[in-house]
Amino acid sequence: MNHSMQRVRSRRDEPVDDFDAATNPLHEQAARYKPPENPTTNFSKFFKKVHDSSWIVRYFTYITPMVLIILIPILVGAFAFPDANVGGVTLVWFSIWLMIVWLTLWAGRVSSPFLTCCRL
C-alpha cells in the first residue's frame, strides 16, 4: 500500500457569517455620523455646517462652550467673591486648574492623530 497518510486540506476561506460580521469586533467598522441631506431646524443646519467644515472649526466649536462655562467661576472668583474657596483652595485657582485640565484633554485629543502617524 503506497498511499500517503497525509490528509490534504483545502485552504478555502470560509464565507463570513452575517451574524458574525455584525457582532464580532474583528469585522466591526467605525460608525460614522451621517448628517441628513436637508436639515430642517436651525440647530441641525448649524450642526451640519460645523460637521462639514474643517477639523479646526469643529474642535473650536466643541471646545469654546465649555471654556466659557469654566470661565464663569474664574471671573466670579476674581471679581465678585475673591475670598471664596473650594475645598480650601481659592475659587480662582480651582477654576484655573479645571481650565488647564479641560484644555489639556482637548490638546491630547487634537494632537493624537499627529502623534500616531509620526511614531519613531
CSV table of N, CA, C and O in Angstrom, one decimal:
chain,number,residue,atom,x,y,z
A,1,MET,N,0.8,-1.2,0.0
A,1,MET,CA,0.0,0.0,0.0
A,1,MET,C,0.9,1.2,0.0
A,1,MET,O,1.6,1.5,0.9
A,2,ASN,N,0.8,2.0,-1.0
A,2,ASN,CA,1.7,3.1,-1.2
A,2,ASN,C,0.9,4.4,-1.1
A,2,ASN,O,1.3,5.4,-1.6
A,3,HIS,N,-0.2,4.4,-0.4
A,3,HIS,CA,-0.9,5.6,-0.2
A,3,HIS,C,-0.3,6.5,0.9
A,3,HIS,O,0.2,6.0,1.9
A,4,SER,N,-0.4,7.7,0.7
A,4,SER,CA,0.2,8.7,1.6
A,4,SER,C,-0.8,8.8,2.8
A,4,SER,O,-2.0,8.7,2.7
A,5,MET,N,-0.2,8.9,4.0
A,5,MET,CA,-1.0,9.0,5.2
A,5,MET,C,-1.4,10.5,5.5
A,5,MET,O,-2.0,10.7,6.5
A,6,GLN,N,-1.0,11.4,4.7
A,6,GLN,CA,-1.3,12.8,5.0
A,6,GLN,C,-2.6,13.1,4.4
A,6,GLN,O,-3.0,12.6,3.3
A,7,ARG,N,-3.3,13.9,5.2
A,7,ARG,CA,-4.6,14.4,4.7
A,7,ARG,C,-4.4,15.7,3.9
A,7,ARG,O,-3.5,16.5,4.2
A,8,VAL,N,-5.1,15.8,2.9
A,8,VAL,CA,-5.0,17.1,2.1
A,8,VAL,C,-6.1,18.0,2.5
A,8,VAL,O,-7.3,17.6,2.5
A,9,ARG,N,-5.8,19.1,3.0
A,9,ARG,CA,-6.8,20.0,3.4
A,9,ARG,C,-6.8,21.2,2.5
A,9,ARG,O,-5.8,21.8,2.2
A,10,SER,N,-7.9,21.6,2.0
A,10,SER,CA,-8.0,22.7,1.1
A,10,SER,C,-7.9,24.0,2.0
A,10,SER,O,-8.3,24.1,3.1
A,11,ARG,N,-7.4,25.0,1.4
A,11,ARG,CA,-7.2,26.3,2.1
A,11,ARG,C,-8.3,27.3,1.6
A,11,ARG,O,-8.0,28.5,1.6
A,12,ARG,N,-9.5,26.9,1.4
A,12,ARG,CA,-10.5,27.8,1.0
A,12,ARG,C,-10.9,28.6,2.2
A,12,ARG,O,-11.1,28.1,3.3
A,13,ASP,N,-11.1,29.9,2.0
A,13,ASP,CA,-11.6,30.8,3.0
A,13,ASP,C,-13.1,30.5,3.2
A,13,ASP,O,-13.9,30.5,2.3
A,14,GLU,N,-13.5,30.4,4.5
A,14,GLU,CA,-14.9,30.2,4.8
A,14,GLU,C,-15.6,31.5,4.6
A,14,GLU,O,-15.1,32.6,5.0
A,15,PRO,N,-16.8,31.5,4.1
A,15,PRO,CA,-17.5,32.8,3.9
A,15,PRO,C,-17.9,33.3,5.3
A,15,PRO,O,-18.1,32.6,6.3
A,16,VAL,N,-17.8,34.6,5.4
A,16,VAL,CA,-18.1,35.3,6.7
A,16,VAL,C,-19.6,35.3,7.0
A,16,VAL,O,-20.4,35.7,6.1
A,17,ASP,N,-20.0,34.8,8.1
A,17,ASP,CA,-21.4,34.7,8.5
A,17,ASP,C,-21.9,36.2,8.8
A,17,ASP,O,-21.2,36.9,9.4
A,18,ASP,N,-23.1,36.5,8.3
A,18,ASP,CA,-23.6,37.9,8.5
A,18,ASP,C,-23.7,38.2,10.0
A,18,ASP,O,-23.5,39.3,10.4
A,19,PHE,N,-24.2,37.2,10.8
A,19,PHE,CA,-24.3,37.5,12.2
A,19,PHE,C,-23.0,37.7,12.8
A,19,PHE,O,-22.8,38.6,13.7
A,20,ASP,N,-22.0,36.9,12.4
A,20,ASP,CA,-20.6,37.0,13.0
A,20,ASP,C,-20.1,38.4,12.6
A,20,ASP,O,-19.4,39.1,13.4
A,21,ALA,N,-20.3,38.8,11.4
A,21,ALA,CA,-19.8,40.1,10.9
A,21,ALA,C,-20.4,41.3,11.7
A,21,ALA,O,-19.8,42.3,11.9
A,22,ALA,N,-21.7,41.1,12.1
A,22,ALA,CA,-22.3,42.2,12.8
A,22,ALA,C,-22.0,42.3,14.2
A,22,ALA,O,-22.1,43.3,14.9
A,23,THR,N,-21.5,41.1,14.8
A,23,THR,CA,-21.3,41.1,16.3
A,23,THR,C,-19.9,41.0,16.7
A,23,THR,O,-19.5,41.2,17.8
A,24,ASN,N,-19.0,40.6,15.7
A,24,ASN,CA,-17.6,40.3,16.1
A,24,ASN,C,-16.8,41.6,15.8
A,24,ASN,O,-16.9,42.2,14.8
A,25,PRO,N,-16.0,42.1,16.9
A,25,PRO,CA,-15.3,43.3,16.7
A,25,PRO,C,-14.2,43.2,15.6
A,25,PRO,O,-13.8,44.2,15.1
A,26,LEU,N,-13.8,42.0,15.2
A,26,LEU,CA,-12.9,41.9,14.1
A,26,LEU,C,-13.4,42.5,12.8
A,26,LEU,O,-12.7,43.1,12.0
A,27,HIS,N,-14.7,42.3,12.6
A,27,HIS,CA,-15.3,42.8,11.4
A,27,HIS,C,-16.0,44.1,11.6
A,27,HIS,O,-16.6,44.7,10.7
A,28,GLU,N,-15.9,44.7,12.8
A,28,GLU,CA,-16.6,45.9,13.1
A,28,GLU,C,-15.9,47.1,12.3
A,28,GLU,O,-14.7,47.2,12.3
A,29,GLN,N,-16.7,47.9,11.8
A,29,GLN,CA,-16.3,49.1,11.2
A,29,GLN,C,-16.8,50.3,12.0
A,29,GLN,O,-17.8,50.3,12.6
A,30,ALA,N,-16.0,51.4,12.0
A,30,ALA,CA,-16.4,52.5,12.8
A,30,ALA,C,-17.7,53.1,12.2
A,30,ALA,O,-17.8,53.4,11.0
A,31,ALA,N,-18.6,53.4,13.2
A,31,ALA,CA,-19.8,54.0,12.8
A,31,ALA,C,-19.6,55.5,12.7
A,31,ALA,O,-19.0,56.1,13.5
A,32,ARG,N,-19.9,56.0,11.5
A,32,ARG,CA,-19.7,57.4,11.3
A,32,ARG,C,-21.1,58.2,11.2
A,32,ARG,O,-22.0,57.6,10.7
A,33,TYR,N,-21.1,59.3,11.8
A,33,TYR,CA,-22.3,60.1,11.7
A,33,TYR,C,-22.5,60.6,10.3
A,33,TYR,O,-21.6,61.2,9.7
A,34,LYS,N,-23.7,60.4,9.8
A,34,LYS,CA,-24.0,60.9,8.5
A,34,LYS,C,-25.2,61.9,8.7
A,34,LYS,O,-26.3,61.5,9.0
A,35,PRO,N,-24.9,63.2,8.5
A,35,PRO,CA,-26.0,64.2,8.8
A,35,PRO,C,-27.0,64.1,7.7
A,35,PRO,O,-26.7,63.6,6.6
A,36,PRO,N,-28.2,64.5,8.0
A,36,PRO,CA,-29.3,64.5,7.0
A,36,PRO,C,-28.9,65.4,5.8
A,36,PRO,O,-28.2,66.4,6.0
A,37,GLU,N,-29.5,65.1,4.7
A,37,GLU,CA,-29.2,65.8,3.5
A,37,GLU,C,-29.8,67.3,3.6
A,37,GLU,O,-29.1,68.2,3.2
A,38,ASN,N,-31.0,67.4,4.0
A,38,ASN,CA,-31.7,68.7,4.1
A,38,ASN,C,-32.2,68.9,5.5
A,38,ASN,O,-33.3,68.5,5.8
A,39,PRO,N,-31.4,69.4,6.4
A,39,PRO,CA,-31.8,69.6,7.8
A,39,PRO,C,-32.9,70.7,7.8
A,39,PRO,O,-33.0,71.6,7.0
A,40,THR,N,-33.8,70.5,8.8
A,40,THR,CA,-35.0,71.4,8.9
A,40,THR,C,-34.9,72.4,10.0
A,40,THR,O,-35.3,73.6,9.8
A,41,THR,N,-34.3,72.1,11.1
A,41,THR,CA,-34.2,73.1,12.2
A,41,THR,C,-32.9,73.9,12.1
A,41,THR,O,-31.9,73.5,11.4
A,42,ASN,N,-32.9,75.0,12.8
A,42,ASN,CA,-31.7,75.9,12.8
A,42,ASN,C,-30.5,75.2,13.4
A,42,ASN,O,-29.3,75.3,12.9
A,43,PHE,N,-30.7,74.4,14.5
A,43,PHE,CA,-29.6,73.7,15.2
A,43,PHE,C,-29.1,72.6,14.3
A,43,PHE,O,-27.8,72.5,14.2
A,44,SER,N,-29.9,71.9,13.6
A,44,SER,CA,-29.4,70.8,12.7
A,44,SER,C,-28.7,71.4,11.5
A,44,SER,O,-27.7,70.9,11.0
A,45,LYS,N,-29.1,72.6,11.0
A,45,LYS,CA,-28.4,73.3,9.9
A,45,LYS,C,-27.0,73.7,10.4
A,45,LYS,O,-26.0,73.5,9.7
A,46,PHE,N,-26.9,74.3,11.6
A,46,PHE,CA,-25.7,74.7,12.2
A,46,PHE,C,-24.8,73.5,12.4
A,46,PHE,O,-23.6,73.5,12.1
A,47,PHE,N,-25.3,72.4,13.0
A,47,PHE,CA,-24.5,71.2,13.2
A,47,PHE,C,-24.0,70.6,11.9
A,47,PHE,O,-22.8,70.2,11.9
A,48,LYS,N,-24.8,70.6,10.9
A,48,LYS,CA,-24.3,70.0,9.6
A,48,LYS,C,-23.2,70.9,9.0
A,48,LYS,O,-22.2,70.4,8.5
A,49,LYS,N,-23.4,72.3,9.2
A,49,LYS,CA,-22.3,73.2,8.7
A,49,LYS,C,-21.0,73.0,9.4
A,49,LYS,O,-20.0,72.9,8.8
A,50,VAL,N,-21.1,72.8,10.8
A,50,VAL,CA,-19.9,72.5,11.6
A,50,VAL,C,-19.3,71.2,11.2
A,50,VAL,O,-18.1,71.1,11.0
A,51,HIS,N,-20.2,70.2,11.0
A,51,HIS,CA,-19.7,68.8,10.7
A,51,HIS,C,-19.0,68.8,9.3
A,51,HIS,O,-18.0,68.0,9.1
A,52,ASP,N,-19.4,69.6,8.4
A,52,ASP,CA,-18.9,69.6,7.1
A,52,ASP,C,-17.6,70.5,7.0
A,52,ASP,O,-17.0,70.6,5.9
A,53,SER,N,-17.3,71.3,8.0
A,53,SER,CA,-16.2,72.2,8.0
A,53,SER,C,-14.9,71.5,8.3
A,53,SER,O,-14.9,70.3,8.6
A,54,SER,N,-13.8,72.3,8.4
A,54,SER,CA,-12.5,71.7,8.7
A,54,SER,C,-12.5,71.3,10.2
A,54,SER,O,-13.3,71.7,11.0
A,55,TRP,N,-11.5,70.5,10.5
A,55,TRP,CA,-11.3,70.0,11.9
A,55,TRP,C,-11.0,71.1,12.8
A,55,TRP,O,-11.4,71.0,14.0
A,56,ILE,N,-10.4,72.1,12.4
A,56,ILE,CA,-10.1,73.3,13.3
A,56,ILE,C,-11.4,74.0,13.7
A,56,ILE,O,-11.6,74.2,14.9
A,57,VAL,N,-12.3,74.2,12.8
A,57,VAL,CA,-13.5,74.8,13.1
A,57,VAL,C,-14.4,73.9,14.0
A,57,VAL,O,-15.0,74.3,15.0
A,58,ARG,N,-14.4,72.6,13.7
A,58,ARG,CA,-15.1,71.6,14.6
A,58,ARG,C,-14.6,71.6,16.0
A,58,ARG,O,-15.4,71.8,16.9
A,59,TYR,N,-13.3,71.5,16.2
A,59,TYR,CA,-12.8,71.5,17.6
A,59,TYR,C,-13.0,72.8,18.3
A,59,TYR,O,-13.3,72.8,19.5
A,60,PHE,N,-12.8,73.9,17.6
A,60,PHE,CA,-13.1,75.2,18.2
A,60,PHE,C,-14.5,75.3,18.6
A,60,PHE,O,-14.8,75.8,19.7
A,61,THR,N,-15.4,74.8,17.8
A,61,THR,CA,-16.9,74.8,18.2
A,61,THR,C,-17.2,73.9,19.3
A,61,THR,O,-18.0,74.2,20.2
A,62,TYR,N,-16.5,72.8,19.5
A,62,TYR,CA,-16.7,71.9,20.6
A,62,TYR,C,-16.1,72.4,21.9
A,62,TYR,O,-16.6,72.1,22.9
A,63,ILE,N,-15.0,73.0,21.8
A,63,ILE,CA,-14.2,73.4,23.0
A,63,ILE,C,-14.8,74.7,23.6
A,63,ILE,O,-14.9,74.9,24.8
A,64,THR,N,-15.1,75.7,22.7
A,64,THR,CA,-15.5,77.0,23.2
A,64,THR,C,-16.6,77.0,24.2
A,64,THR,O,-16.5,77.7,25.2
A,65,PRO,N,-17.8,76.3,24.1
A,65,PRO,CA,-18.8,76.5,25.1
A,65,PRO,C,-18.4,76.0,26.5
A,65,PRO,O,-18.7,76.7,27.4
A,66,MET,N,-17.6,75.0,26.6
A,66,MET,CA,-17.2,74.5,27.9
A,66,MET,C,-16.2,75.5,28.5
A,66,MET,O,-16.2,75.7,29.7
A,67,VAL,N,-15.3,76.0,27.7
A,67,VAL,CA,-14.4,77.0,28.2
A,67,VAL,C,-15.1,78.2,28.7
A,67,VAL,O,-14.7,78.8,29.8
A,68,LEU,N,-16.1,78.7,28.0
A,68,LEU,CA,-16.9,79.8,28.5
A,68,LEU,C,-17.6,79.5,29.9
A,68,LEU,O,-17.7,80.3,30.8
A,69,ILE,N,-18.1,78.3,30.0
A,69,ILE,CA,-18.7,77.8,31.2
A,69,ILE,C,-17.7,77.8,32.4
A,69,ILE,O,-18.0,78.2,33.5
A,70,ILE,N,-16.5,77.3,32.1
A,70,ILE,CA,-15.5,77.2,33.1
A,70,ILE,C,-15.0,78.6,33.4
A,70,ILE,O,-14.5,78.9,34.6
A,71,LEU,N,-15.0,79.5,32.5
A,71,LEU,CA,-14.6,80.9,32.7
A,71,LEU,C,-15.4,81.7,33.7
A,71,LEU,O,-15.0,82.6,34.4
A,72,ILE,N,-16.7,81.3,33.8
A,72,ILE,CA,-17.6,82.0,34.7
A,72,ILE,C,-17.1,81.9,36.2
A,72,ILE,O,-17.0,83.0,36.8
A,73,PRO,N,-16.7,80.8,36.7
A,73,PRO,CA,-16.2,80.8,38.1
A,73,PRO,C,-14.9,81.5,38.3
A,73,PRO,O,-14.6,82.1,39.3
A,74,ILE,N,-14.1,81.5,37.2
A,74,ILE,CA,-12.8,82.3,37.3
A,74,ILE,C,-13.1,83.8,37.5
A,74,ILE,O,-12.6,84.4,38.3
A,75,LEU,N,-14.1,84.3,36.6
A,75,LEU,CA,-14.4,85.7,36.7
A,75,LEU,C,-15.1,86.0,38.0
A,75,LEU,O,-14.9,87.1,38.6
A,76,VAL,N,-16.1,85.2,38.4
A,76,VAL,CA,-16.8,85.4,39.7
A,76,VAL,C,-15.9,85.4,40.9
A,76,VAL,O,-15.9,86.2,41.8
A,77,GLY,N,-14.9,84.4,40.9
A,77,GLY,CA,-14.0,84.3,42.0
A,77,GLY,C,-13.0,85.4,42.0
A,77,GLY,O,-12.5,85.9,43.0
A,78,ALA,N,-12.7,86.0,40.8
A,78,ALA,CA,-11.7,87.1,40.8
A,78,ALA,C,-12.3,88.4,41.1
A,78,ALA,O,-11.7,89.2,41.8
A,79,PHE,N,-13.6,88.6,40.7
A,79,PHE,CA,-14.1,90.0,40.9
A,79,PHE,C,-15.2,90.1,42.0
A,79,PHE,O,-15.2,91.0,42.8
A,80,ALA,N,-16.2,89.1,42.0
A,80,ALA,CA,-17.3,89.2,43.0
A,80,ALA,C,-16.9,88.6,44.3
A,80,ALA,O,-17.3,89.2,45.4
A,81,PHE,N,-16.3,87.5,44.4
A,81,PHE,CA,-16.1,86.8,45.7
A,81,PHE,C,-14.6,86.4,45.7
A,81,PHE,O,-14.3,85.2,45.6
A,82,PRO,N,-13.7,87.3,45.9
A,82,PRO,CA,-12.3,87.0,45.9
A,82,PRO,C,-11.8,86.0,47.1
A,82,PRO,O,-10.8,85.4,47.0
A,83,ASP,N,-12.6,86.0,48.1
A,83,ASP,CA,-12.3,85.1,49.3
A,83,ASP,C,-13.0,83.7,49.2
A,83,ASP,O,-12.8,82.9,50.1
A,84,ALA,N,-13.8,83.4,48.2
A,84,ALA,CA,-14.4,82.2,48.0
A,84,ALA,C,-13.4,81.0,47.8
A,84,ALA,O,-12.4,81.2,47.2
A,85,ASN,N,-13.7,79.9,48.4
A,85,ASN,CA,-12.8,78.7,48.2
A,85,ASN,C,-13.6,77.4,48.0
A,85,ASN,O,-14.8,77.3,48.3
A,86,VAL,N,-12.9,76.5,47.4
A,86,VAL,CA,-13.4,75.2,47.1
A,86,VAL,C,-12.5,74.2,47.7
A,86,VAL,O,-11.3,74.0,47.2
A,87,GLY,N,-12.9,73.6,48.8
A,87,GLY,CA,-12.0,72.6,49.5
A,87,GLY,C,-10.7,73.2,50.0
A,87,GLY,O,-9.7,72.6,50.0
A,88,GLY,N,-10.8,74.5,50.4
A,88,GLY,CA,-9.6,75.1,50.9
A,88,GLY,C,-8.7,75.8,49.9
A,88,GLY,O,-7.7,76.4,50.2
A,89,VAL,N,-9.2,75.7,48.6
A,89,VAL,CA,-8.4,76.3,47.5
A,89,VAL,C,-9.2,77.5,47.0
A,89,VAL,O,-10.4,77.4,46.9
A,90,THR,N,-8.6,78.6,46.8
A,90,THR,CA,-9.3,79.8,46.2
A,90,THR,C,-10.0,79.4,44.9
A,90,THR,O,-9.5,78.7,44.1
A,91,LEU,N,-11.2,79.9,44.8
A,91,LEU,CA,-12.1,79.6,43.7
A,91,LEU,C,-11.4,79.9,42.3
A,91,LEU,O,-11.5,79.2,41.4
A,92,VAL,N,-10.7,81.0,42.3
A,92,VAL,CA,-10.0,81.4,41.1
A,92,VAL,C,-9.0,80.3,40.7
A,92,VAL,O,-8.9,79.8,39.5
A,93,TRP,N,-8.1,79.8,41.6
A,93,TRP,CA,-7.1,78.9,41.3
A,93,TRP,C,-7.7,77.5,41.0
A,93,TRP,O,-7.2,76.8,40.2
A,94,PHE,N,-8.8,77.1,41.7
A,94,PHE,CA,-9.5,75.9,41.4
A,94,PHE,C,-10.0,75.9,39.9
A,94,PHE,O,-9.9,75.0,39.2
A,95,SER,N,-10.6,77.1,39.5
A,95,SER,CA,-11.2,77.2,38.2
A,95,SER,C,-10.0,77.2,37.1
A,95,SER,O,-10.2,76.6,36.1
A,96,ILE,N,-8.9,77.8,37.5
A,96,ILE,CA,-7.8,77.8,36.5
A,96,ILE,C,-7.3,76.4,36.4
A,96,ILE,O,-7.0,76.0,35.2
A,97,TRP,N,-7.2,75.6,37.5
A,97,TRP,CA,-6.8,74.2,37.4
A,97,TRP,C,-7.8,73.4,36.5
A,97,TRP,O,-7.4,72.6,35.7
A,98,LEU,N,-9.1,73.7,36.7
A,98,LEU,CA,-10.1,73.0,35.9
A,98,LEU,C,-9.9,73.3,34.4
A,98,LEU,O,-10.1,72.4,33.6
A,99,MET,N,-9.7,74.6,34.1
A,99,MET,CA,-9.5,75.0,32.8
A,99,MET,C,-8.3,74.3,32.1
A,99,MET,O,-8.3,73.9,31.0
A,100,ILE,N,-7.2,74.3,32.9
A,100,ILE,CA,-6.0,73.6,32.4
A,100,ILE,C,-6.2,72.1,32.1
A,100,ILE,O,-5.8,71.6,31.1
A,101,VAL,N,-6.9,71.5,33.0
A,101,VAL,CA,-7.3,70.0,32.8
A,101,VAL,C,-8.1,69.9,31.5
A,101,VAL,O,-7.8,69.0,30.7
A,102,TRP,N,-9.1,70.7,31.4
A,102,TRP,CA,-10.0,70.6,30.2
A,102,TRP,C,-9.3,70.8,28.9
A,102,TRP,O,-9.4,70.1,28.0
A,103,LEU,N,-8.5,71.9,28.9
A,103,LEU,CA,-7.8,72.2,27.6
A,103,LEU,C,-6.6,71.1,27.4
A,103,LEU,O,-6.3,70.9,26.2
A,104,THR,N,-6.1,70.6,28.4
A,104,THR,CA,-5.1,69.5,28.2
A,104,THR,C,-5.7,68.3,27.6
A,104,THR,O,-5.1,67.6,26.7
A,105,LEU,N,-6.9,67.9,28.1
A,105,LEU,CA,-7.6,66.8,27.5
A,105,LEU,C,-7.9,67.0,26.0
A,105,LEU,O,-7.7,66.1,25.2
A,106,TRP,N,-8.3,68.2,25.7
A,106,TRP,CA,-8.6,68.5,24.3
A,106,TRP,C,-7.3,68.6,23.5
A,106,TRP,O,-7.2,68.2,22.3
A,107,ALA,N,-6.2,69.1,24.1
A,107,ALA,CA,-4.9,69.1,23.4
A,107,ALA,C,-4.4,67.7,23.0
A,107,ALA,O,-3.9,67.4,22.0
A,108,GLY,N,-4.6,66.8,24.0
A,108,GLY,CA,-4.3,65.4,23.7
A,108,GLY,C,-5.1,64.8,22.6
A,108,GLY,O,-4.7,64.1,21.8
A,109,ARG,N,-6.4,65.2,22.6
A,109,ARG,CA,-7.3,64.7,21.5
A,109,ARG,C,-6.9,65.2,20.2
A,109,ARG,O,-6.9,64.5,19.2
A,110,VAL,N,-6.6,66.5,20.1
A,110,VAL,CA,-6.3,67.1,18.9
A,110,VAL,C,-4.9,66.6,18.3
A,110,VAL,O,-4.7,66.4,17.2
A,111,SER,N,-4.0,66.4,19.2
A,111,SER,CA,-2.6,66.0,18.8
A,111,SER,C,-2.5,64.5,18.6
A,111,SER,O,-1.5,64.1,18.0
A,112,SER,N,-3.4,63.7,19.0
A,112,SER,CA,-3.3,62.3,18.8
A,112,SER,C,-3.1,61.8,17.4
A,112,SER,O,-2.3,60.9,17.1
A,113,PRO,N,-3.9,62.4,16.4
A,113,PRO,CA,-3.6,61.9,15.0
A,113,PRO,C,-2.2,62.2,14.5
A,113,PRO,O,-1.6,61.5,13.8
A,114,PHE,N,-1.7,63.4,15.0
A,114,PHE,CA,-0.3,63.7,14.6
A,114,PHE,C,0.7,62.8,15.2
A,114,PHE,O,1.7,62.5,14.6
A,115,LEU,N,0.5,62.4,16.4
A,115,LEU,CA,1.5,61.6,17.1
A,115,LEU,C,1.4,60.1,16.6
A,115,LEU,O,2.5,59.5,16.6
A,116,THR,N,0.3,59.6,16.3
A,116,THR,CA,0.2,58.3,15.8
A,116,THR,C,0.8,58.1,14.4
A,116,THR,O,1.3,57.0,14.1
A,117,CYS,N,0.7,59.1,13.6
A,117,CYS,CA,1.3,59.0,12.2
A,117,CYS,C,2.8,59.2,12.2
A,117,CYS,O,3.4,58.8,11.2
A,118,CYS,N,3.3,59.8,13.2
A,118,CYS,CA,4.7,60.1,13.2
A,118,CYS,C,5.5,59.4,14.3
A,118,CYS,O,6.5,60.0,14.8
A,119,ARG,N,5.2,58.2,14.6
A,119,ARG,CA,5.9,57.4,15.6
A,119,ARG,C,7.3,57.1,15.2
A,119,ARG,O,7.5,56.8,14.0
A,120,LEU,N,8.2,57.2,16.1
A,120,LEU,CA,9.6,56.9,15.7
A,120,LEU,C,10.0,55.5,16.2
A,120,LEU,O,9.6,55.0,17.2
